[in-house]
Coordinates of C-alpha atoms in Angstrom, one line a residue:
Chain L
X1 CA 148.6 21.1 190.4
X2 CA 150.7 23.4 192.9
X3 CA 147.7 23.6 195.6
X4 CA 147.4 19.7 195.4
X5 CA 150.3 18.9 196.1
X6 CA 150.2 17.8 199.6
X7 CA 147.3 15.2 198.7
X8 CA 150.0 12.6 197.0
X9 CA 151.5 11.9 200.9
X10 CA 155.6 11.2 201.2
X11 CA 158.4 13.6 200.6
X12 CA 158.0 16.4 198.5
X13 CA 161.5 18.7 197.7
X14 CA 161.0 22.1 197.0
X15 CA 164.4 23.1 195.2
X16 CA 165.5 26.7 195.0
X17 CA 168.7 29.0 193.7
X18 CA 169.1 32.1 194.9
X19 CA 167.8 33.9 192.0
X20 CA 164.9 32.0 192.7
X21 CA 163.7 31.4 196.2
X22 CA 161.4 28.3 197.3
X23 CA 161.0 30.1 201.2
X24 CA 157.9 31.8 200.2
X25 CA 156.5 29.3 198.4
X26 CA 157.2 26.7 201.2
X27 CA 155.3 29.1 203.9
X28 CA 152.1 29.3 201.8
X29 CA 151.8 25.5 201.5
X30 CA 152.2 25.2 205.2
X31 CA 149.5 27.9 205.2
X32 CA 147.3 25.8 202.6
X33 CA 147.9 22.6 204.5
X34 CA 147.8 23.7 208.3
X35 CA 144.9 23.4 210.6
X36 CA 147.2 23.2 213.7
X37 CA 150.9 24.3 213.3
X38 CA 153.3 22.9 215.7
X39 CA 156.8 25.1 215.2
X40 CA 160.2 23.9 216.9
X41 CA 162.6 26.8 216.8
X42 CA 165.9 25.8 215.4
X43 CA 166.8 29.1 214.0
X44 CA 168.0 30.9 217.8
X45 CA 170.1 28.4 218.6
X46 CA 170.6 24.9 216.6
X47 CA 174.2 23.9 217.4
X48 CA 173.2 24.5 221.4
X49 CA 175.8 27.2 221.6
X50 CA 174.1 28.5 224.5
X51 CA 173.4 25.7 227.1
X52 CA 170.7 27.0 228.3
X53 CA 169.3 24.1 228.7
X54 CA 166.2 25.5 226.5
X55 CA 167.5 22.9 223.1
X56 CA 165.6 19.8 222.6
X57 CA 168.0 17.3 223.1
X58 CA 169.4 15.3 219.7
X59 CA 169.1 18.9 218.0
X60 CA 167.1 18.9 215.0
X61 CA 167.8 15.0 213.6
X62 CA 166.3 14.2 217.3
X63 CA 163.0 16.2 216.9
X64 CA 163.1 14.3 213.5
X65 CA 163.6 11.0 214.8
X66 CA 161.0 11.7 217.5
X67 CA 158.1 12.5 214.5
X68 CA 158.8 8.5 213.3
X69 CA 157.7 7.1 217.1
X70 CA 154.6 9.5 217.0
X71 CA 151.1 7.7 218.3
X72 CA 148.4 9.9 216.9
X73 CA 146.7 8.5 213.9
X74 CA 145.9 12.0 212.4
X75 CA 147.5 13.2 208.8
X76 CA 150.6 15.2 209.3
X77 CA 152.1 17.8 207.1
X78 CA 156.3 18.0 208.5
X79 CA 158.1 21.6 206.8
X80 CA 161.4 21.5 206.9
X81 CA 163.3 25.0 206.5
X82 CA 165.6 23.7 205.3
X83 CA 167.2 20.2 204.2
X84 CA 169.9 22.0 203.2
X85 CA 171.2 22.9 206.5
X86 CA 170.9 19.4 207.7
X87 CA 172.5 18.0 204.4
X88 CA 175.8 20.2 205.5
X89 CA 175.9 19.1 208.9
X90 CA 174.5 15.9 208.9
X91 CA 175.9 12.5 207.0
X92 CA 174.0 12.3 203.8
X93 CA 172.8 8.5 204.6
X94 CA 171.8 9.2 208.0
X95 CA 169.3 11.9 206.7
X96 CA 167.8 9.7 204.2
X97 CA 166.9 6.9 206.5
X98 CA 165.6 9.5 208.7
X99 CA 163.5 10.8 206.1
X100 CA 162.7 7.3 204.9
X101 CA 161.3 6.1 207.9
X102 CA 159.3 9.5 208.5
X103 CA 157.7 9.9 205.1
X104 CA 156.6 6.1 204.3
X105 CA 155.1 5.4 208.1
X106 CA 151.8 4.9 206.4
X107 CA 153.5 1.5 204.7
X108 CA 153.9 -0.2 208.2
X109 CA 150.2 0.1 210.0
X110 CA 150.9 -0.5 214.0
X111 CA 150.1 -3.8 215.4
X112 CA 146.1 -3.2 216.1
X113 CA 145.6 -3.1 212.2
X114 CA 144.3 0.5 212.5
X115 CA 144.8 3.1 209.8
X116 CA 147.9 4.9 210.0
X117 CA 147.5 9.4 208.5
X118 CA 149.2 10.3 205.8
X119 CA 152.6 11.7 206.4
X120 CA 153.7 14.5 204.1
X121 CA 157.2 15.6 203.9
X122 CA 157.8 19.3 202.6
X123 CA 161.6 19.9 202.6
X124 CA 163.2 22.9 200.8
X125 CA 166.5 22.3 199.4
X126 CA 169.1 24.6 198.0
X127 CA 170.1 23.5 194.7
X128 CA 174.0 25.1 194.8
X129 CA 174.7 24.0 197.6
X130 CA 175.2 20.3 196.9
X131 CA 176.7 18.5 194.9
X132 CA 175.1 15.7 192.3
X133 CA 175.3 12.9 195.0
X134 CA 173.2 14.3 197.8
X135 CA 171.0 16.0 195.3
X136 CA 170.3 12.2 193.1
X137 CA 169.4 10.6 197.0
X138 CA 167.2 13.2 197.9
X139 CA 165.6 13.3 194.4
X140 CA 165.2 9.4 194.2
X141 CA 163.5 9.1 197.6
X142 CA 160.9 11.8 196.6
X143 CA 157.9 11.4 195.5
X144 CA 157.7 14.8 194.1
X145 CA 160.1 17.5 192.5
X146 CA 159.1 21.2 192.4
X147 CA 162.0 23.5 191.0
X148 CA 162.0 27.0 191.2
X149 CA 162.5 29.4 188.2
X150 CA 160.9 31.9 186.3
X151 CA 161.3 34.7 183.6
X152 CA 161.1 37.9 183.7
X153 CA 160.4 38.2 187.0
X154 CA 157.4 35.8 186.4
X155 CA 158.0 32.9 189.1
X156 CA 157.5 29.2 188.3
X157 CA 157.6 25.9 189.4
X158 CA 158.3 22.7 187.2
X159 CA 156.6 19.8 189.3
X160 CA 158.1 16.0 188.7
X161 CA 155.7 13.5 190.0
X162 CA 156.4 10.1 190.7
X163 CA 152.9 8.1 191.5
X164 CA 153.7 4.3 192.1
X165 CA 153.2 1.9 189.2
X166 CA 152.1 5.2 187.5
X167 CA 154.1 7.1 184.9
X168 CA 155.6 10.0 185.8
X169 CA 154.1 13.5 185.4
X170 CA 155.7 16.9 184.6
X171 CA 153.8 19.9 184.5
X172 CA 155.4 23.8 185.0
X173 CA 152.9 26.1 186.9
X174 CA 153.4 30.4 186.9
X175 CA 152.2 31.6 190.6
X176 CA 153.0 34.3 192.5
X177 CA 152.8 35.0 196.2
X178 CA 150.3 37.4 198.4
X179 CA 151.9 39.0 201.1
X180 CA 149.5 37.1 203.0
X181 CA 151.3 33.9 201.9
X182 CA 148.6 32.8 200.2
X183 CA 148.8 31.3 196.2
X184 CA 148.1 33.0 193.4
X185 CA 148.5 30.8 190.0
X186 CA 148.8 31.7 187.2
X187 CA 148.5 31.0 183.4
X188 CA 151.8 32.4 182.2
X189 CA 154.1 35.6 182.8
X190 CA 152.0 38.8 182.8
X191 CA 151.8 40.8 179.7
X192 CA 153.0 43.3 181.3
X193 CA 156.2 41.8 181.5
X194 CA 156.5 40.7 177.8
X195 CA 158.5 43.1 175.7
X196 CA 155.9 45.0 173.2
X197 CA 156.6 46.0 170.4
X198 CA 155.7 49.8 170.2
X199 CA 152.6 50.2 167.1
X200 CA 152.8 53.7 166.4
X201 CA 156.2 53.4 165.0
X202 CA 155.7 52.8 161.5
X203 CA 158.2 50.0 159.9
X204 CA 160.2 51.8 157.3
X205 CA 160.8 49.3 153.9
X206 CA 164.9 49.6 153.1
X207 CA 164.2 48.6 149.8
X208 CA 162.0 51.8 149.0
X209 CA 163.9 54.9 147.5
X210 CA 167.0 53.6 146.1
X211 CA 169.3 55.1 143.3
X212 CA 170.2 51.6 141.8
X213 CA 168.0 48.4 140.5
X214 CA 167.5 45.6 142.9
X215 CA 165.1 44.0 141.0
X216 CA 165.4 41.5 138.0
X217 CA 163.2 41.6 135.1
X218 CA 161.2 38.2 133.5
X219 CA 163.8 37.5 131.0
X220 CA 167.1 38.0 133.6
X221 CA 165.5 35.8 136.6
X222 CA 164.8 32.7 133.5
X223 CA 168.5 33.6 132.6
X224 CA 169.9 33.4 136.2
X225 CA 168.0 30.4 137.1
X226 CA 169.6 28.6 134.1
X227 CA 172.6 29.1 135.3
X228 CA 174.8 26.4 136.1
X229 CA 177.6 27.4 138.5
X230 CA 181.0 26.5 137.4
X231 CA 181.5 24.6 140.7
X232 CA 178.6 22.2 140.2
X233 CA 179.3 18.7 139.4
X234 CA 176.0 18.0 136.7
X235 CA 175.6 15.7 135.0
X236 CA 176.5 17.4 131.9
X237 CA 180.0 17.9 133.2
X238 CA 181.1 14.4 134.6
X239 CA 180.3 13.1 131.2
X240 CA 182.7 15.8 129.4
X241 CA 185.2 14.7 131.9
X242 CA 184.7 11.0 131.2
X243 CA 184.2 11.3 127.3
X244 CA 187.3 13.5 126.2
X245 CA 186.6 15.0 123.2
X246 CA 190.1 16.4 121.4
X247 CA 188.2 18.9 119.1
X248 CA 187.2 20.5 122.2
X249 CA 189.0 23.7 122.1
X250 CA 191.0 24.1 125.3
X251 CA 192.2 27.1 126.2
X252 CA 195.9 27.6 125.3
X253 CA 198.8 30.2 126.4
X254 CA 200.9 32.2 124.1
X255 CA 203.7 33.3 125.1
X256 CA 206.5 35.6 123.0
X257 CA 209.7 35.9 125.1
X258 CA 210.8 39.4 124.4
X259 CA 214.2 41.2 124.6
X260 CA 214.8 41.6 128.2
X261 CA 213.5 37.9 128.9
X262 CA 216.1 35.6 130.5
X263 CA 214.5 32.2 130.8
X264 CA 216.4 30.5 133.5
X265 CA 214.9 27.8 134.8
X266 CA 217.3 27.4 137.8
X267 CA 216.5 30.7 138.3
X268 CA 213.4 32.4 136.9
X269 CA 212.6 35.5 139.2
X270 CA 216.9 36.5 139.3
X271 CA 216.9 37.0 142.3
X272 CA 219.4 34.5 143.6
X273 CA 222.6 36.1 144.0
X274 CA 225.4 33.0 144.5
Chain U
X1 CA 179.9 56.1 202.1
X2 CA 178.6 57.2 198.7
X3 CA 175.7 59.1 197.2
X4 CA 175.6 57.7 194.1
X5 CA 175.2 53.7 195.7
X6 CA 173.0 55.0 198.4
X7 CA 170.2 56.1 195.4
X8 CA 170.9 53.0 193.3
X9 CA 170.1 51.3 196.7
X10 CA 167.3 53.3 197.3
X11 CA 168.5 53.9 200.9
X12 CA 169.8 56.8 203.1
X13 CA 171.0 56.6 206.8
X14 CA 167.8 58.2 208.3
X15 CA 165.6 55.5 206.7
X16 CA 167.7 52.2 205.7
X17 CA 166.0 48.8 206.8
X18 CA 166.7 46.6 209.5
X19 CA 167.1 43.1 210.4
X20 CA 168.5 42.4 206.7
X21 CA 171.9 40.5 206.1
X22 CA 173.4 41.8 203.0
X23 CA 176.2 39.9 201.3
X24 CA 179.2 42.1 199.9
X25 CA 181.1 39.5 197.0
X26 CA 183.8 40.4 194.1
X27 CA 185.1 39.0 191.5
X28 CA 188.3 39.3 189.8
X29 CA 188.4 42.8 191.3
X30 CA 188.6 44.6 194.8
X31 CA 185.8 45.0 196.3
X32 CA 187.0 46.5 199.4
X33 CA 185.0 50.3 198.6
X34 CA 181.9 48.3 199.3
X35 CA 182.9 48.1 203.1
X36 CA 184.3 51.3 203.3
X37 CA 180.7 52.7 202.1
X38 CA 178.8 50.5 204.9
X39 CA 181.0 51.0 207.6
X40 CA 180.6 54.8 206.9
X41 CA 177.1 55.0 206.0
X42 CA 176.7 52.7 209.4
X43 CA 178.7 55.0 211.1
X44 CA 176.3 58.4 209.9
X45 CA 173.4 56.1 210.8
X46 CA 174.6 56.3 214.4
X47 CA 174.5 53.0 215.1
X48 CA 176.8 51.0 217.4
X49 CA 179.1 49.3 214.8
X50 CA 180.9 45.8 215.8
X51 CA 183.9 45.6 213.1
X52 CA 185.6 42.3 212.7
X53 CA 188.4 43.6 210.2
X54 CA 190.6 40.8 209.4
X55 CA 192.0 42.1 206.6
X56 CA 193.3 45.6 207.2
X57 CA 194.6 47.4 210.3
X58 CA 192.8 50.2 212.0
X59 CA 194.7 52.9 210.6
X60 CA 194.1 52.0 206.9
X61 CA 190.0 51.9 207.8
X62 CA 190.7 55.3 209.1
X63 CA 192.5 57.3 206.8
X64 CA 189.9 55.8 203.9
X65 CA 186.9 56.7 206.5
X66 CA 188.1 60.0 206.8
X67 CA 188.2 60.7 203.4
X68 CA 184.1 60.0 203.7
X69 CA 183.5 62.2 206.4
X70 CA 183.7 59.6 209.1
X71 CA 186.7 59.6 211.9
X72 CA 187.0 56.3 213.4
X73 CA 188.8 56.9 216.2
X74 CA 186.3 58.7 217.9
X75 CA 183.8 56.8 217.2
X76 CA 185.9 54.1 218.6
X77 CA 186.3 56.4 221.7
X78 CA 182.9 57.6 222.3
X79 CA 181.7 53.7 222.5
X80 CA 180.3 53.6 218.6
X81 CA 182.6 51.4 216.9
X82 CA 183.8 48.1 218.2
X83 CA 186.5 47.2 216.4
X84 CA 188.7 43.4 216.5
X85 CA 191.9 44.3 214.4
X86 CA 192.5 40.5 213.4
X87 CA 196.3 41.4 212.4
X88 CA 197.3 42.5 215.6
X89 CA 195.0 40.6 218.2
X90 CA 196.0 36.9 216.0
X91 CA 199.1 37.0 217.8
X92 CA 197.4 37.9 221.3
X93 CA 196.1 34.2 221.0
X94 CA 199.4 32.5 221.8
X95 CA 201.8 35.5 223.7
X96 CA 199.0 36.3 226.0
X97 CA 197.6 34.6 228.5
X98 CA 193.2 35.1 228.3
X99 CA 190.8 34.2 230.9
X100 CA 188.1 33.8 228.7
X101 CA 188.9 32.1 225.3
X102 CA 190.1 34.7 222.5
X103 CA 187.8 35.5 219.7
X104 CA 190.1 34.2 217.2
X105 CA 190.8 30.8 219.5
X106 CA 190.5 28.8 216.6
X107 CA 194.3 29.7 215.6
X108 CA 195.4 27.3 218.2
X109 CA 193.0 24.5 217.3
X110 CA 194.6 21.8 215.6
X111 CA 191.6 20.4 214.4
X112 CA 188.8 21.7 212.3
X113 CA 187.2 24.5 215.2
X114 CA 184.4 26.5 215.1
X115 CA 183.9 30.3 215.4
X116 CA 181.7 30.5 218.6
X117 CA 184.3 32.5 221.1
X118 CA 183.9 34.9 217.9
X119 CA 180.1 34.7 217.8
X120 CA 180.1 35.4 221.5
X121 CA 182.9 38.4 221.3
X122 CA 180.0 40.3 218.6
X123 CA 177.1 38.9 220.9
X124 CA 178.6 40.9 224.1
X125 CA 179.8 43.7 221.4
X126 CA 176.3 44.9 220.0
X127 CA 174.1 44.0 222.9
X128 CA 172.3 46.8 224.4
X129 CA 174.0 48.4 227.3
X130 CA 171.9 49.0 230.4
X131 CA 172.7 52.5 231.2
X132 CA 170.8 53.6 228.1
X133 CA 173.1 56.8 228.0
X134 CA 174.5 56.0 224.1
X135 CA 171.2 55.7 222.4
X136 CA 172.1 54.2 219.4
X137 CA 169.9 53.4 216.8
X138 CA 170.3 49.7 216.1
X139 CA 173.9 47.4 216.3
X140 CA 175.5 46.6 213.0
X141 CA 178.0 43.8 212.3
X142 CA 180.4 44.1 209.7
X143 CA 183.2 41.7 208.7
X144 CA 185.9 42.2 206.2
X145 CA 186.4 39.5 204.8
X146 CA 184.9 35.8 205.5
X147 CA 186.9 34.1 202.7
X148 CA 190.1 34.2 205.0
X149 CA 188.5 32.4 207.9
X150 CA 188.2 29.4 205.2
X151 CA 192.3 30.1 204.7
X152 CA 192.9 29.7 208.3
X153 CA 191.8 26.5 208.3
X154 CA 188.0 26.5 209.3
X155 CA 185.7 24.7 207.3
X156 CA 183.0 26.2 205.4
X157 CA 179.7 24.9 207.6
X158 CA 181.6 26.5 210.5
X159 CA 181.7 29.8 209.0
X160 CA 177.8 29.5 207.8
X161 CA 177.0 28.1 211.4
X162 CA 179.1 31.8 212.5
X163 CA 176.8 33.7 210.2
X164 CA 173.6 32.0 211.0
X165 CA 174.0 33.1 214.8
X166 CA 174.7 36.3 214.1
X167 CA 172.1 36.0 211.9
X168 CA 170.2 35.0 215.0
X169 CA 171.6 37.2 217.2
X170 CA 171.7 40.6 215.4
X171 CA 169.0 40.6 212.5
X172 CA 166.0 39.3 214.7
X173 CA 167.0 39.9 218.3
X174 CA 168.2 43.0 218.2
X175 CA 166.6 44.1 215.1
X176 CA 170.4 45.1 213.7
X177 CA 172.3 44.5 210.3
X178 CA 174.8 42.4 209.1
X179 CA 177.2 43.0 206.3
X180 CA 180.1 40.8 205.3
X181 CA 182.4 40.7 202.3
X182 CA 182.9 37.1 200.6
X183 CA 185.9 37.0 197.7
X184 CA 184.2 34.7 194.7
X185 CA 187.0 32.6 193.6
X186 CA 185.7 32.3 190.0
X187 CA 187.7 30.2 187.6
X188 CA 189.9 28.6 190.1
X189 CA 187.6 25.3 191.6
X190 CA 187.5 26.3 195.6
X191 CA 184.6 24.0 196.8
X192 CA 184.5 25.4 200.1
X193 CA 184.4 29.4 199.2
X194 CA 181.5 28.2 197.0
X195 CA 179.4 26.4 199.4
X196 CA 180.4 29.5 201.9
X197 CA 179.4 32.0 198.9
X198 CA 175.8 30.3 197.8
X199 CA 174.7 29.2 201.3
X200 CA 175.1 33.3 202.6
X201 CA 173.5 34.1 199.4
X202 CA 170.6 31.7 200.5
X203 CA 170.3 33.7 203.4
X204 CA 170.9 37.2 202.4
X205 CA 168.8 40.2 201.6
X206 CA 170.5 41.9 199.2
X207 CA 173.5 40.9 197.1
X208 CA 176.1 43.4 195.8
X209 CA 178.4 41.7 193.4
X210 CA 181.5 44.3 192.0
X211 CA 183.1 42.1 189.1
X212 CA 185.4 43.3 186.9
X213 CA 185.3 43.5 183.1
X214 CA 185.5 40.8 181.2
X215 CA 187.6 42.4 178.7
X216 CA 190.5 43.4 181.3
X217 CA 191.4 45.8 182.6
X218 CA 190.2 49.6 182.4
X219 CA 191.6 53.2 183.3
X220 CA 187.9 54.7 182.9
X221 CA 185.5 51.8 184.0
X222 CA 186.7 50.1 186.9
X223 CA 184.5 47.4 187.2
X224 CA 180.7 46.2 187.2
X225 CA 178.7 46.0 190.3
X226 CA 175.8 43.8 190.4
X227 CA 172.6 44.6 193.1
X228 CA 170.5 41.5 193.6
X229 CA 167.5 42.1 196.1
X230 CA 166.0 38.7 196.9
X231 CA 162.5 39.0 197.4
X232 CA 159.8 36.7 197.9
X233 CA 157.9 36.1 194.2
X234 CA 155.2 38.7 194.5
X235 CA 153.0 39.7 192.1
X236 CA 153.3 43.6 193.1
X237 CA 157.2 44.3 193.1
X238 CA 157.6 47.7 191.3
X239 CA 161.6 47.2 191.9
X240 CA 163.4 45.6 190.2
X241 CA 165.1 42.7 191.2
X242 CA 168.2 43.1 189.7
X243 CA 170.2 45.7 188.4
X244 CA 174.1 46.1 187.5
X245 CA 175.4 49.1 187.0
X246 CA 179.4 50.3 186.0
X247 CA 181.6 52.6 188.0
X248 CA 184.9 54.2 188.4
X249 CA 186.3 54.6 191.7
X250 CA 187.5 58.5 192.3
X251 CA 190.0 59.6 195.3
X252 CA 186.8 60.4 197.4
X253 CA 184.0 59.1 195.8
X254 CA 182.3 56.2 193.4
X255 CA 180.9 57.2 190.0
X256 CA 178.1 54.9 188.7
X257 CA 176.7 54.4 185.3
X258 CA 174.9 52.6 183.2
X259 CA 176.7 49.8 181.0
X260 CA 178.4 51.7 177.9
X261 CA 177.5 55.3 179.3
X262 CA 180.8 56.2 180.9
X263 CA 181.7 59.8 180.8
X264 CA 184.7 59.2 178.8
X265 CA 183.0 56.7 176.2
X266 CA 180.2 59.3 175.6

């Protein structure tokens, strides 16, 4: 499902943490998806710090604005490294209409009734960074959801898929990447990651070799499970409780004051000294 | 700088990688001996070193260099070491009068400024003299620490936008390193310092985390220090990504051990 995930058209988020990184993964589905790459270089110099008159004007929301008026009719794959960066320096609703009105220009053919390419958003998004309001926009305007994780040092991707008037899918797909940015998948982590544990050590019974008797013989297990504990309301003892019988022989104390005994019962330990 | 963190890094001066931006952080604990190792394994590197010490003056960065076999005044002399001593030049700003705009011009700004009279002060700093008579091998940038640029009043994207030109400027123009040292606030809820801590750790290399022990305080084990290399998911890494490692911090040098095997545990 990871390598057809450009086919569904509209924006797909790619979230990563920094455990887990969605850069790689991003680059190899450019890769997958490119037959012509078209790159504006944001990275040197996106604020325009340098006026040298090199910046395409708007900065980076411009070139993005400028990919809704485009005129050719073929599908179009947009990356964006990253949505983070324009999350922090851009308002969070001005973003989202921008990305509205990029990834859904297939709903609104031009005027000559000819067919509009699929548009296919690929944004990478860094999960810290934001905080539950940005992150629920984002997420609600996408049409898919791949999150980054993995175990033991197995990578993974848990892909949310929102078709319309569909139900939503969620699948988790193990992959890896070549160093030639190409995808690997995978079934699940490797075994040679999984903790084994070792068969030549042989498992040593505690019970063997002891100097007292653990075990219970026939006529001591029938005794023990007849047993009732004193603690347990039967039924035997809620009807002694509720039928007192006074021949039953309670227990009873005897006591013989000797000598030495001074039964003071203002002051039975003499200890008080008034 | 010290052996012990050079193997754990797998690194040595000769043969360290560049172009890599590797984020220094502690948490509840100092972890100031992670600079002093850089700036003196930079140093032994021989490469031209652009300091942006806000924290400490130059003297205190000396007398601990020295005591790693690095002497910062001539390597300030000889043209090495660029450094900004941010407590003494802060006050430069407003008693004297500068042609160009001060480094740390953002002092005077009422509102919320941004660092680029910085960016350009470590973009004129590392680039590559014409004369060609140094021959170093590659600029470095070090600061010490970001987390008081957010005191000062800047906000957090401007410090990120600071770190992304240098980024820029020193990592994949000039094929140089950056290291900078970010304090984790931890329990106490600082939005900002975490926005500036997880977007540089986005961006970084490697991630060397010195935390101290959850149990307190220690006279033997002085804290933990976490390594996080951030690679992309290949199938074929025979390193690990992550390791963390204990250590005691001597007069001279840094001990490290594994967790429970300190020499006065054992």
């Amino acid at each position: 499902m990871l390598d057809s995930l450009l086919a569904l058209g509209g924006l797909v988020l790619l979230r990563d943490s920094v455990e887990w990184e969605g850069r790689s993964l991003l680059k190899a589905l450019v890769k997958k998806s490119a037959l012509w790459l078209v790159y504006h270089d944001f990275f040197r110099d996106p604020l325009n710090w340098s006026k040298t008159g090199e910046a395409l004007p708007g900065g980076p929301l411009g070139a993005l604005r400028a990919m809704c008026k485009r005129t050719d009719l073929g599908p179009v794959t947009i990356a964006l490294d990253s949505l983070s960066w324009l999350l922090l320096h851009l308002p969070c609703a001005t973003l989202c209409q921008t990305l509205h009105a990029v990834s859904y220009q297939d709903s609104c053919p031009p005027g000559d009734g000819s067919p509009v390419g699929k548009v296919h958003v690929l944004g990478l998004l860094h999960e810290e960074l934001h905080g539950p309001g940005p992150m629920g926009a984002l997420s609600s305007l996408a049409q898919t959801e791949v999150t980054l994780g993995g175990t033991m040092g197995q990578a993974s991707a848990r892909i949310l898929c929102r078709r319309p008037q569909q139900h939503p899918t969620d699948q988790t797909q193990w992959f890896s990447i070549l160093p030639d940015f190409s995808l690997h998948l995978q079934e699940g982590p490797s075994k040679e990651f999984q903790p084994q544990s070792d068969p030549h050590i042989p498992l040593v019974d505690p019970m063997a070799h002891l100097t007292f008797n653990l075990h219970l013989s026939k006529k001591e297990r029938e005794a023990r499970d007849s047993l009732t504990l004193p603690f347990q309301f039967s039924s035997e003892k809620q009807e002694a409780l509720l039928r007192p019988r006074p021949s039953q022989a309670t227990s009873h104390i005897f006591y013989e004051p000797d000598a030495y005994d001074d039964l003071d019962q203002e002051d039975p330990d003499d200890d008080l000294d008034i | 700088m010290f052996p012990e963190l050079n193997n754990l890094l797998n690194t040595t001066p000769d043969r360290a990688e560049q172009g890599k931006l590797t984020l220094l952080c502690d948490a509840k604990t100092d972890g100031s001996f992670l600079v002093h190792h850089f700036l003196s394994f930079y140093l032994k590197a021989n490469c031209k070193v652009c300091f942006v010490a806000l924290i400490q003056s130059f003297s205190h960065y000396n007398i601990v260099g020295q005591k790693l076999g690095v002497n910062l005044t001539m390597a300030r002399e000889r043209g090495q070491l660029v450094f900004l001593e941010g407590l003494k030049s802060a006050v430069d700003v407003f008693f004297q009068a500068q042609e160009k705009p001060h480094p740390l011009q953002f002092l005077r700004e009422a509102s919320a400024g941004n660092l680029k009279p910085l960016f350009e002060f470590v973009r004129d700093a590392l680039k590559p003299v014409d004369s060609g008579a140094a021959g170093w091998t590659y600029p470095v940038l070090l600061v010490d620490d970001l987390s008081v640029l957010l005191s000062l009043g800047l906000g957090a994207v401007a410090v990120l936008d600071f770190i992304h030109y240098c980024r820029a400027t020193v990592c994949w123009e000039l094929k140089g390193n950056v290291v900078v040292l970010v304090h984790d606030s931890g329990d106490v809820e600082d939005e900002e310092n975490d926005i500036l801590l997880n977007g540089l750790s986005h961006q970084s290399h490697l991630i060397l985390r010195a935390e101290g022990l959850a149990t307190g305080f220690c006279r033997d084990v002085h804290g933990q220090l976490r390594i996080l290399w951030r690679r992309p998911s290949q199938s074929t890494s025979q390193r690990d990504q992550s390791l963390t490692y204990q250590y005691k911090i001597q007069d001279r040098s840094v001990s490290f051990f594994a967790k429970g095997m300190s020499p006065a545990v054992l």
